[in-house]
Tab-separated table of C-alpha atoms in Angstrom:
chain	number	residue	atom	x	y	z
X	207	MET	CA	0.000	0.000	0.000
X	208	THR	CA	1.087	3.602	-0.694
X	209	THR	CA	1.498	6.805	1.353
X	210	LYS	CA	1.083	10.918	2.402
X	211	PRO	CA	1.165	17.431	13.532
X	212	ALA	CA	-0.748	19.191	15.293
X	213	GLU	CA	-1.115	22.447	17.142
X	214	SER	CA	-4.290	24.447	17.651
X	215	SER	CA	-3.591	26.352	14.459
X	216	ALA	CA	-3.258	23.200	12.383
X	217	PRO	CA	-5.889	22.279	9.792
X	218	SER	CA	-8.928	20.515	11.170
X	219	PHE	CA	-7.976	17.159	9.653
X	220	ALA	CA	-4.793	16.848	11.719
X	221	LEU	CA	-4.747	14.506	14.652
X	222	PRO	CA	-5.329	16.090	18.040
X	223	SER	CA	-2.407	17.100	20.203
X	224	HIS	CA	-1.511	15.102	23.273
X	225	ASN	CA	-2.943	17.752	25.578
X	226	SER	CA	-6.382	17.303	24.087
X	227	GLY	CA	-6.464	13.647	25.100
X	228	GLY	CA	-8.875	14.340	27.974
X	229	ARG	CA	-11.558	15.430	25.523
X	230	LEU	CA	-11.278	12.243	23.481
X	231	PRO	CA	-12.969	8.877	24.086
X	232	ALA	CA	-10.799	6.566	26.145
X	233	ALA	CA	-10.577	3.999	23.304
X	234	LEU	CA	-9.202	6.635	20.939
X	235	ARG	CA	-6.777	8.031	23.519
X	236	ARG	CA	-5.242	4.602	23.944
X	237	ARG	CA	-4.566	4.407	20.208
X	238	LEU	CA	-2.856	7.805	19.923
X	239	HIS	CA	0.912	7.562	19.943
X	240	PRO	CA	2.577	9.129	23.021
X	241	ASP	CA	5.210	10.915	20.909
X	242	PRO	CA	3.817	14.224	19.538
X	243	MET	CA	6.081	14.011	16.486
X	244	VAL	CA	4.716	10.594	15.558
X	245	ARG	CA	1.180	11.928	16.016
X	246	ARG	CA	1.943	14.771	13.626
X	247	LEU	CA	3.416	12.391	11.094
X	248	ALA	CA	0.360	10.168	11.532
X	249	GLY	CA	-1.937	13.083	10.704
X	250	ILE	CA	0.035	13.737	7.521
X	251	THR	CA	0.005	10.044	6.635
X	252	LEU	CA	-3.756	9.814	7.122
X	253	VAL	CA	-4.432	12.734	4.764
X	254	ASN	CA	-2.046	11.256	2.181
X	255	THR	CA	-3.383	7.722	2.258
X	256	VAL	CA	-7.069	8.637	2.177
X	257	GLY	CA	-6.322	10.488	-1.061
X	258	ASN	CA	-4.248	7.574	-2.344
X	259	GLY	CA	-6.959	5.034	-1.528
X	260	LEU	CA	-9.532	7.142	-3.346
X	261	SER	CA	-7.451	7.502	-6.514
X	262	LEU	CA	-6.239	3.884	-6.531
X	263	SER	CA	-9.833	2.687	-6.432
X	264	VAL	CA	-10.808	4.558	-9.584
X	265	ALA	CA	-7.468	4.737	-11.426
X	266	VAL	CA	-7.960	1.830	-13.828
X	267	LEU	CA	-11.452	2.917	-14.886
X	268	PHE	CA	-10.349	6.547	-15.088
X	269	PHE	CA	-7.458	5.691	-17.410
X	270	THR	CA	-9.436	3.290	-19.589
X	271	ARG	CA	-12.887	4.867	-19.697
X	272	VAL	CA	-12.156	8.573	-19.270
X	273	LEU	CA	-8.759	8.816	-20.976
X	274	GLY	CA	-9.634	6.039	-23.450
X	275	LEU	CA	-6.509	3.899	-22.979
X	276	SER	CA	-6.500	0.227	-23.879
X	277	ALA	CA	-5.413	-2.383	-21.349
X	278	ALA	CA	-2.155	-2.896	-23.260
X	279	GLN	CA	-1.448	0.843	-23.338
X	280	LEU	CA	-2.140	1.142	-19.625
X	281	GLY	CA	0.143	-1.790	-18.820
X	282	GLY	CA	2.960	-0.437	-20.960
X	283	GLY	CA	2.680	3.036	-19.492
X	284	MET	CA	2.647	1.811	-15.916
X	285	THR	CA	5.662	-0.437	-16.543
X	286	ALA	CA	7.614	2.534	-17.868
X	287	ALA	CA	6.450	4.578	-14.881
X	288	GLY	CA	7.593	1.847	-12.503
X	289	LEU	CA	11.064	1.875	-14.029
X	290	CYS	CA	11.257	5.646	-13.580
X	291	GLY	CA	10.311	5.167	-9.941
X	292	VAL	CA	13.196	2.742	-9.416
X	293	VAL	CA	15.690	5.144	-10.982
X	294	ALA	CA	14.435	8.218	-9.097
X	295	SER	CA	14.773	6.817	-5.580
X	296	VAL	CA	18.575	7.015	-5.372
X	297	PRO	CA	19.071	10.658	-6.466
X	298	ALA	CA	16.108	11.741	-4.334
X	299	GLY	CA	17.754	10.205	-1.277
X	300	ARG	CA	21.029	11.960	-2.035
X	301	ALA	CA	19.190	15.248	-2.423
X	302	ALA	CA	17.729	14.747	1.069
X	303	ASP	CA	21.239	14.423	2.524
X	304	ARG	CA	22.401	17.522	0.702
X	305	TRP	CA	19.510	19.927	1.203
X	306	GLY	CA	17.528	18.409	4.067
X	307	ALA	CA	14.779	15.802	3.879
X	308	ARG	CA	11.926	18.142	4.789
X	309	ARG	CA	12.761	20.705	2.109
X	310	VAL	CA	13.166	18.087	-0.605
X	311	LEU	CA	9.985	16.319	0.478
X	312	VAL	CA	7.908	19.513	0.273
X	313	VAL	CA	9.118	20.047	-3.305
X	314	LEU	CA	8.509	16.451	-4.391
X	315	VAL	CA	5.028	16.251	-2.869
X	316	GLY	CA	4.156	19.607	-4.442
X	317	VAL	CA	5.263	18.344	-7.852
X	318	GLU	CA	3.223	15.183	-7.317
X	319	ALA	CA	0.149	17.317	-6.635
X	320	VAL	CA	0.617	19.126	-9.940
X	321	GLY	CA	1.301	15.886	-11.802
X	322	THR	CA	-1.741	14.115	-10.372
X	323	ALA	CA	-3.985	17.024	-11.322
X	324	GLY	CA	-2.388	16.957	-14.776
X	325	TYR	CA	-4.061	13.628	-15.568
X	326	ALA	CA	-7.281	15.578	-16.065
X	327	LEU	CA	-5.646	17.395	-18.994
X	328	VAL	CA	-4.130	14.371	-20.768
X	329	HIS	CA	-5.508	13.690	-24.259
X	330	SER	CA	-2.858	11.485	-25.886
X	331	TYR	CA	-0.977	8.307	-25.066
X	332	PRO	CA	2.532	9.832	-25.238
X	333	ALA	CA	1.412	12.564	-22.829
X	334	PHE	CA	0.006	9.918	-20.484
X	335	VAL	CA	3.260	7.933	-20.483
X	336	ALA	CA	5.361	11.056	-19.884
X	337	LEU	CA	3.128	12.222	-17.042
X	338	ALA	CA	2.896	8.749	-15.478
X	339	CYS	CA	6.698	8.491	-15.505
X	340	ALA	CA	7.058	11.900	-13.856
X	341	VAL	CA	4.451	11.154	-11.185
X	342	SER	CA	5.967	7.744	-10.438
X	343	ALA	CA	9.453	9.271	-10.175
X	344	VAL	CA	8.431	11.905	-7.632
X	345	ASP	CA	6.239	9.393	-5.759
X	346	ARG	CA	9.049	6.860	-5.287
X	347	GLY	CA	11.520	9.653	-4.623
X	348	SER	CA	9.274	11.150	-1.962
X	349	ALA	CA	8.907	7.710	-0.333
X	350	ALA	CA	12.689	7.460	0.044
X	351	VAL	CA	12.973	11.019	1.360
X	352	ARG	CA	10.081	10.487	3.766
X	353	ASN	CA	11.873	7.495	5.271
X	354	ALA	CA	15.006	9.619	5.640
X	355	LEU	CA	12.915	12.313	7.337
X	356	TYR	CA	11.811	9.781	9.936
X	357	ALA	CA	15.475	9.199	10.741
X	358	GLU	CA	15.960	12.941	11.202
X	359	VAL	CA	12.980	13.695	13.426
X	360	LEU	CA	12.646	10.473	15.462
X	361	PRO	CA	15.152	9.122	18.017
X	362	ALA	CA	17.073	6.096	16.797
X	363	ASP	CA	15.480	3.785	19.350
X	364	THR	CA	11.913	4.663	18.318
X	365	ARG	CA	12.208	4.917	14.523
X	366	VAL	CA	11.051	1.403	13.744
X	367	ALA	CA	8.164	1.504	16.228
X	368	GLY	CA	7.188	4.907	14.830
X	369	ARG	CA	7.179	3.576	11.279
X	370	ALA	CA	5.062	0.630	12.393
X	371	TYR	CA	2.495	3.028	13.878
X	372	LEU	CA	2.494	5.023	10.646
X	373	ARG	CA	1.987	1.848	8.648
X	374	VAL	CA	-1.099	1.078	10.695
X	375	VAL	CA	-2.363	4.582	9.952
X	376	THR	CA	-1.567	3.963	6.278
X	377	ASN	CA	-3.800	0.899	6.208
X	378	VAL	CA	-6.602	2.787	7.945
X	379	GLY	CA	-6.279	5.674	5.489
X	380	ILE	CA	-6.269	3.393	2.460
X	381	CYS	CA	-9.408	1.666	3.748
X	382	LEU	CA	-11.184	5.002	4.222
X	383	GLY	CA	-10.086	6.211	0.790
X	384	THR	CA	-11.151	2.949	-0.825
X	385	GLY	CA	-14.583	3.351	0.765
X	386	LEU	CA	-14.902	6.762	-0.859
X	387	GLY	CA	-13.669	5.249	-4.100
X	388	ALA	CA	-16.405	2.624	-3.956
X	389	ILE	CA	-18.983	5.425	-3.998
X	390	ALA	CA	-17.299	6.923	-7.066
X	391	LEU	CA	-17.294	3.538	-8.799
X	392	GLN	CA	-20.974	3.091	-8.083
X	393	LEU	CA	-21.826	6.523	-9.538
X	394	ASP	CA	-19.609	5.682	-12.537
X	395	THR	CA	-19.537	9.038	-14.329
X	396	ARG	CA	-16.736	11.052	-15.893
X	397	PRO	CA	-17.187	14.063	-13.550
X	398	VAL	CA	-17.035	11.783	-10.498
X	399	TYR	CA	-13.822	10.104	-11.671
X	400	LEU	CA	-12.258	13.488	-12.400
X	401	THR	CA	-13.307	14.708	-8.967
X	402	ALA	CA	-11.660	11.694	-7.330
X	403	ILE	CA	-8.357	12.285	-9.131
X	404	LEU	CA	-8.411	16.007	-8.327
X	405	ALA	CA	-9.258	15.250	-4.689
X	406	ASP	CA	-6.073	13.161	-4.508
X	407	ALA	CA	-4.148	16.110	-5.961
X	408	VAL	CA	-5.619	18.404	-3.289
X	409	SER	CA	-4.554	15.926	-0.598
X	410	TYR	CA	-0.967	16.211	-1.860
X	411	VAL	CA	-1.180	19.996	-1.552
X	412	ALA	CA	-2.346	19.617	2.040
X	413	VAL	CA	0.468	17.156	2.743
X	414	ALA	CA	3.091	19.514	1.299
X	415	VAL	CA	1.811	22.319	3.533
X	416	LEU	CA	1.871	20.066	6.601
X	417	PHE	CA	5.422	18.917	5.881
X	418	TYR	CA	6.443	22.557	5.405
X	419	ARG	CA	4.983	23.393	8.816
X	420	LEU	CA	6.558	20.363	10.466
X	421	SER	CA	9.751	22.207	11.393
X	422	ALA	CA	7.929	25.167	12.921
X	423	LEU	CA	5.729	22.863	14.969
X	424	SER	CA	8.811	20.975	16.158
X	425	ALA	CA	10.422	24.218	17.245
X	426	LEU	CA	7.325	25.185	19.233
X	427	SER	CA	7.366	21.804	20.945
X	428	ALA	CA	11.051	22.253	21.779
X	429	LEU	CA	10.336	25.623	23.420
X	430	ALA	CA	7.533	24.008	25.400
X	431	GLU	CA	9.846	21.312	26.812
X	432	PRO	CA	10.835	21.839	30.468
X	433	SER	CA	14.325	23.184	31.009
X	434	SER	CA	15.260	20.031	32.886
X	435	ALA	CA	15.341	18.244	29.567
X	436	GLU	CA	18.333	20.281	28.407
X	437	PRO	CA	21.000	18.415	30.371
X	438	GLU	CA	19.722	15.165	28.896
X	439	ALA	CA	20.061	16.529	25.401
X	440	LYS	CA	23.565	17.800	26.160
X	441	SER	CA	24.647	14.547	27.716
X	442	GLY	CA	23.430	12.630	24.682
X	443	THR	CA	20.459	10.881	26.261
X	444	GLU	CA	17.519	10.409	23.916
X	445	THR	CA	13.995	9.791	25.068
X	446	THR	CA	10.688	9.749	23.302
X	447	SER	CA	9.730	13.112	24.749
X	448	GLY	CA	13.047	14.521	23.613
X	449	THR	CA	12.189	14.094	19.954
X	450	ALA	CA	11.210	17.731	19.558
X	451	ASN	CA	14.498	18.943	21.027
X	452	LYS	CA	16.228	17.669	17.938
X	453	SER	CA	14.698	20.526	16.024
X	454	ALA	CA	17.292	22.824	17.505
X	455	THR	CA	20.136	20.550	18.557
X	456	ALA	CA	21.938	17.515	17.206
X	457	THR	CA	21.443	14.289	19.131
X	458	THR	CA	23.872	11.552	20.022
X	459	SER	CA	23.175	9.895	16.713
X	460	GLY	CA	24.383	13.001	14.922
X	461	THR	CA	21.018	13.595	13.283
X	462	ALA	CA	20.516	17.164	12.185
X	463	ASN	CA	17.553	19.486	12.163
X	464	PRO	CA	15.461	18.684	9.065
X	465	SER	CA	14.845	22.368	8.439
X	466	ASP	CA	18.516	23.212	8.724
X	467	PRO	CA	20.719	20.612	7.070
X	468	GLY	CA	23.713	22.764	7.933
X	469	GLY	CA	26.912	21.270	6.737
X	470	LYS	CA	25.434	18.039	5.476
X	471	GLY	CA	25.428	19.235	1.910
X	472	VAL	CA	29.077	20.124	2.063
X	473	LYS	CA	30.072	17.043	3.975
X	474	HIS	CA	27.979	14.371	2.309
X	475	GLY	CA	26.243	15.749	-0.753
X	476	ARG	CA	29.215	15.809	-3.142
X	477	ARG	CA	30.768	12.433	-2.384
X	478	ARG	CA	29.949	9.236	-4.218
X	479	ASN	CA	26.868	7.552	-2.868
X	480	PRO	CA	28.080	5.637	0.220
X	481	ALA	CA	25.161	3.185	0.087
X	482	LEU	CA	26.176	2.035	-3.401
X	483	ARG	CA	29.658	1.208	-2.059
X	484	ASP	CA	28.354	-0.672	0.971
X	485	GLY	CA	28.304	-4.327	-0.093
X	486	PRO	CA	26.525	-5.756	2.961
X	487	PHE	CA	23.828	-3.087	2.768
X	488	LEU	CA	23.242	-3.837	-0.922
X	489	VAL	CA	22.848	-7.520	-0.107
X	490	VAL	CA	20.400	-6.738	2.719
X	491	THR	CA	18.471	-4.482	0.329
X	492	ALA	CA	18.305	-7.255	-2.272
X	493	LEU	CA	17.135	-9.815	0.299
X	494	CYS	CA	14.430	-7.464	1.603
X	495	SER	CA	13.345	-6.868	-1.987
X	496	VAL	CA	12.974	-10.617	-2.518
X	497	LEU	CA	10.882	-10.878	0.650
X	498	GLY	CA	8.817	-8.013	-0.780
X	499	LEU	CA	7.494	-10.386	-3.457
X	500	GLN	CA	4.832	-11.201	-0.868
X	501	PHE	CA	2.987	-8.030	-1.858
X	502	ALA	CA	2.716	-9.224	-5.465
X	503	VAL	CA	1.486	-12.565	-4.125
X	504	LEU	CA	-1.292	-10.825	-2.208
X	505	GLU	CA	-2.279	-8.364	-4.917
X	506	VAL	CA	-1.851	-10.553	-8.018
X	507	GLY	CA	-0.993	-14.147	-7.207
X	508	VAL	CA	-3.744	-14.932	-4.722
X	509	PRO	CA	-6.606	-13.390	-6.776
X	510	LEU	CA	-5.480	-15.223	-9.930
X	511	TRP	CA	-4.989	-18.503	-8.071
X	512	ILE	CA	-8.349	-18.358	-6.310
X	513	VAL	CA	-10.294	-17.443	-9.444
X	514	GLN	CA	-8.483	-19.652	-11.970
X	515	GLN	CA	-7.203	-22.644	-10.017
X	516	THR	CA	-9.561	-23.241	-7.080
X	517	ASP	CA	-13.260	-23.756	-6.454
X	518	ALA	CA	-13.319	-21.157	-3.689
X	519	PRO	CA	-16.036	-18.482	-3.988
X	520	ARG	CA	-14.785	-15.333	-5.742
X	521	ILE	CA	-15.569	-13.294	-2.645
X	522	THR	CA	-12.564	-15.030	-1.082
X	523	VAL	CA	-10.386	-12.529	-2.972
X	524	ALA	CA	-11.945	-9.661	-1.034
X	525	GLY	CA	-11.732	-11.724	2.148
X	526	ALA	CA	-7.991	-12.152	1.634
X	527	LEU	CA	-7.477	-8.391	1.467
X	528	ILE	CA	-9.620	-7.868	4.568
X	529	VAL	CA	-7.693	-10.500	6.556
X	530	ASN	CA	-4.382	-8.962	5.525
X	531	THR	CA	-5.424	-5.414	6.357
X	532	LEU	CA	-6.853	-6.300	9.755
X	533	MET	CA	-3.816	-8.361	10.743
X	534	VAL	CA	-1.399	-5.596	9.740
X	535	ILE	CA	-3.387	-3.055	11.746
X	536	ALA	CA	-3.485	-5.364	14.764
X	537	LEU	CA	0.059	-6.732	14.711
X	538	GLN	CA	2.468	-4.333	12.984
X	539	VAL	CA	3.372	-2.228	16.040
X	540	ARG	CA	3.681	-5.326	18.212
X	541	ALA	CA	5.950	-6.980	15.622
X	542	THR	CA	8.581	-4.240	15.991
X	543	ARG	CA	9.238	-4.979	19.656
X	544	GLY	CA	12.761	-6.250	20.142
X	545	THR	CA	13.904	-5.514	16.584
X	546	GLU	CA	15.955	-2.430	17.529
X	547	GLU	CA	19.136	-4.542	17.659
X	548	ARG	CA	20.334	-5.695	14.233
X	549	THR	CA	20.729	-9.400	15.008
X	550	ALA	CA	17.143	-9.451	16.305
X	551	ALA	CA	16.023	-7.659	13.128
X	552	ALA	CA	17.816	-10.301	11.053
X	553	ARG	CA	16.035	-13.039	13.008
X	554	ALA	CA	12.705	-11.349	12.300
X	555	CYS	CA	13.493	-11.415	8.570
X	556	ARG	CA	14.544	-15.058	8.818
X	557	ARG	CA	11.273	-15.990	10.492
X	558	ALA	CA	9.385	-13.968	7.888
X	559	GLY	CA	11.020	-15.889	5.031
X	560	LEU	CA	10.244	-19.255	6.582
X	561	VAL	CA	6.621	-18.366	7.369
X	562	LEU	CA	6.196	-16.988	3.846
X	563	ALA	CA	7.435	-20.294	2.449
X	564	VAL	CA	4.842	-22.164	4.497
X	565	SER	CA	2.119	-19.730	3.418
X	566	CYS	CA	2.930	-20.373	-0.257
X	567	LEU	CA	2.465	-24.113	0.257
X	568	VAL	CA	-0.795	-23.621	2.140
X	569	ILE	CA	-2.207	-21.353	-0.579
X	570	ALA	CA	-1.132	-23.831	-3.242
X	571	PHE	CA	-2.931	-26.707	-1.478
X	572	ALA	CA	-6.249	-24.869	-1.898
X	573	HIS	CA	-6.188	-26.252	-5.465
X	574	GLY	CA	-8.523	-29.198	-5.912
X	575	LEU	CA	-10.389	-28.807	-2.622
X	576	PRO	CA	-14.167	-28.278	-2.349
X	577	GLY	CA	-15.246	-24.637	-2.527
X	578	ILE	CA	-15.676	-23.685	1.130
X	579	LEU	CA	-12.695	-25.752	2.272
X	580	ALA	CA	-10.566	-24.183	-0.469
X	581	ALA	CA	-11.578	-20.726	0.773
X	582	VAL	CA	-10.681	-21.618	4.370
X	583	VAL	CA	-7.271	-22.988	3.345
X	584	ALA	CA	-6.531	-19.965	1.138
X	585	LEU	CA	-7.443	-17.551	3.931
X	586	ALA	CA	-5.257	-19.529	6.355
X	587	GLY	CA	-2.384	-19.068	3.914
X	588	ILE	CA	-3.118	-15.332	3.767
X	589	ALA	CA	-3.097	-15.161	7.569
X	590	LEU	CA	0.362	-16.758	7.608
X	591	GLN	CA	1.544	-14.386	4.902
X	592	SER	CA	0.243	-11.401	6.851
X	593	LEU	CA	2.077	-12.573	9.963
X	594	ALA	CA	5.272	-12.878	7.942
X	595	GLU	CA	4.645	-9.469	6.400
X	596	VAL	CA	4.629	-7.601	9.710
X	597	MET	CA	7.772	-9.439	10.868
X	598	GLY	CA	9.622	-8.842	7.618
X	599	GLN	CA	8.685	-5.177	7.454
X	600	ALA	CA	9.816	-4.582	11.051
X	601	GLY	CA	13.147	-6.314	10.459
X	602	GLY	CA	13.748	-4.582	7.142
X	603	TRP	CA	13.033	-1.112	8.530
X	604	ALA	CA	15.369	-1.706	11.467
X	605	LEU	CA	18.220	-2.873	9.234
X	606	SER	CA	17.758	-0.054	6.703
X	607	TYR	CA	18.326	2.473	9.498
X	608	ASP	CA	20.861	0.583	11.596
X	609	LEU	CA	23.239	-0.171	8.711
X	610	ALA	CA	23.171	3.438	7.457
X	611	GLY	CA	25.683	6.077	8.458
X	612	GLU	CA	24.198	8.957	10.422
X	613	GLY	CA	23.867	12.008	8.201
X	614	GLU	CA	23.586	9.667	5.192
X	615	HIS	CA	20.111	8.246	5.746
X	616	GLY	CA	18.882	9.841	2.533
X	617	ALA	CA	21.438	7.948	0.448
X	618	TYR	CA	20.739	4.658	2.214
X	619	GLN	CA	16.958	5.028	2.151
X	620	GLY	CA	17.147	5.981	-1.525
X	621	VAL	CA	18.926	2.738	-2.374
X	622	PHE	CA	16.710	0.666	-0.079
X	623	ASN	CA	13.583	2.208	-1.580
X	624	ALA	CA	14.898	1.563	-5.102
X	625	GLY	CA	14.998	-2.126	-4.271
X	626	SER	CA	11.411	-2.002	-3.033
X	627	ALA	CA	10.345	-0.105	-6.145
X	628	ALA	CA	12.025	-2.694	-8.376
X	629	THR	CA	10.047	-5.444	-6.651
X	630	MET	CA	6.819	-3.468	-7.053
X	631	MET	CA	7.536	-3.156	-10.768
X	632	ALA	CA	8.672	-6.719	-11.523
X	633	GLY	CA	6.750	-8.632	-8.847
X	634	PRO	CA	3.359	-8.878	-10.585
X	635	ALA	CA	4.919	-10.258	-13.777
X	636	VAL	CA	7.064	-12.740	-11.831
X	637	VAL	CA	4.160	-14.026	-9.770
X	638	SER	CA	1.635	-14.190	-12.612
X	639	THR	CA	3.970	-16.048	-14.993
X	640	ALA	CA	6.632	-17.926	-13.038
X	641	VAL	CA	4.334	-18.882	-10.149
X	642	ILE	CA	0.731	-19.097	-11.357
X	643	GLY	CA	1.864	-20.393	-14.744
X	644	PHE	CA	3.565	-23.439	-13.173
X	645	GLY	CA	0.954	-24.228	-10.535
X	646	LEU	CA	2.046	-26.189	-7.467
X	647	VAL	CA	5.656	-26.298	-8.630
X	648	GLY	CA	5.689	-22.536	-9.049
X	649	TRP	CA	4.402	-21.994	-5.504
X	650	ALA	CA	7.001	-24.436	-4.128
X	651	VAL	CA	9.840	-22.657	-5.943
X	652	LEU	CA	8.641	-19.261	-4.747
X	653	GLY	CA	8.459	-20.569	-1.181
X	654	ALA	CA	12.020	-21.873	-1.436
X	655	VAL	CA	13.262	-18.526	-2.741
X	656	LEU	CA	11.558	-16.633	0.087
X	657	ALA	CA	12.918	-19.040	2.710
X	658	ALA	CA	16.422	-18.699	1.281
X	659	ALA	CA	16.191	-14.902	1.400
X	660	GLY	CA	15.167	-15.005	5.038
X	661	LEU	CA	17.904	-17.461	5.988
X	662	ALA	CA	20.553	-15.390	4.183
X	663	MET	CA	19.773	-12.281	6.196
X	664	GLY	CA	21.771	-13.381	9.252
X	665	PRO	CA	25.060	-13.934	7.345
X	666	ALA	CA	24.570	-10.619	5.505
X	667	VAL	CA	24.162	-8.738	8.793
X	668	ARG	CA	27.220	-10.438	10.291
X	669	TRP	CA	29.165	-9.396	7.188
X	670	ALA	CA	28.047	-5.824	7.795
X	671	GLY	CA	29.374	-6.041	11.360
X	672	ARG	CA	32.780	-7.297	10.181
X	673	ARG	CA	32.945	-4.520	7.595
X	674	GLU	CA	32.242	-1.891	10.244
X	675	LEU	CA	35.032	-3.294	12.456
X	676	ARG	CA	37.492	-3.112	9.558
X	677	LEU	CA	36.495	0.475	8.794
X	678	ARG	CA	36.952	1.481	12.445
X	679	ALA	CA	40.339	-0.214	12.579
X	680	ALA	CA	41.418	1.627	9.442
């Protein structure tokens, strides 16, 4: 799924500040994150993903029925756009290190707003391909920069848990946006489809404004912190409540103020990309990308398998998405516990690969079973895949931050995100041909590949540790 704080002057759609908790229902208060920075980021994410869910719901019909593209034209254009997204991630990450993640992110999200609105003006296939490539490039680039921003504004020991919370918000936002999209699909008119696309563009504008204001809000929070927090910041102690202090002062991790990159551009921006010269990190990125094939399994493989190769009711496809979404919402934050240390993160990835392998076999065995039993077995496989998904995501996030050099998170997140983007682009074709096309054998081979990727994560992380020792000794 895809993505996009709050003082009294913030827009009404932002999440409430911590001080307003007493006016909220107890059930909602328990679900609000205790860190005000994470709450602000969650508000931004919610706005972004509601817009994304709305546009994703109507995109195919908009492109084919409003713009008049054929299925082949749409597939070709989106493949080209996916390739542009892979290429754009690395330079976007480097730009974040040079000019500051927040500044770069505001620009990229603003460009994405203009590009998304531009679909309403497209009247030819070449124009569609060019615009789709541009939008995909800034979207994937902004994803890399956003992940680097999290490293700048969140303490090192809460980054992964913070991202897990934001991923839960992402799933909630996508669900809400998809619900709105269902209304648009039911109305099924050109003006409604255009309105949905333009509403997504407006959400990007709102997100750009909120990211622009993020630094000012952080500064206000820092001024509101009690003076007793200052010695902790000076002594290098980081706590969750000390997140806002990093707006004005560097922390022990060396992370700089996102609104004031300072010397980062001079120090890091002109050197060769360090992530591309970090062999262990590239291997970890590749292994995480292989584990990311699970998303293509969920979005493409399972629907095709259920409809074409089993007697399960077609509604099982929707049930699979519901099971996955609910399990991610319920388990993602919990899955990050204990993954702060890199060997634990590697173990989480190993477990994810093994559970994914089992899930592939379970899904495959739905073939040939009676309808209801086939549905139950397929949904059990999806439940296993969802469990592996939250473990793999938690481990991958932790490693992508832990293996990166402080002050170079943009470069590392750019490379890591490029691997994810490559999987998003190639995954559907791999799953639909190499897996579904070969039936039970294809599922078994995919399971073996996923298990191997998980098992290889431990040696790759140990290699990274040996490399760091050599660099320190030198």
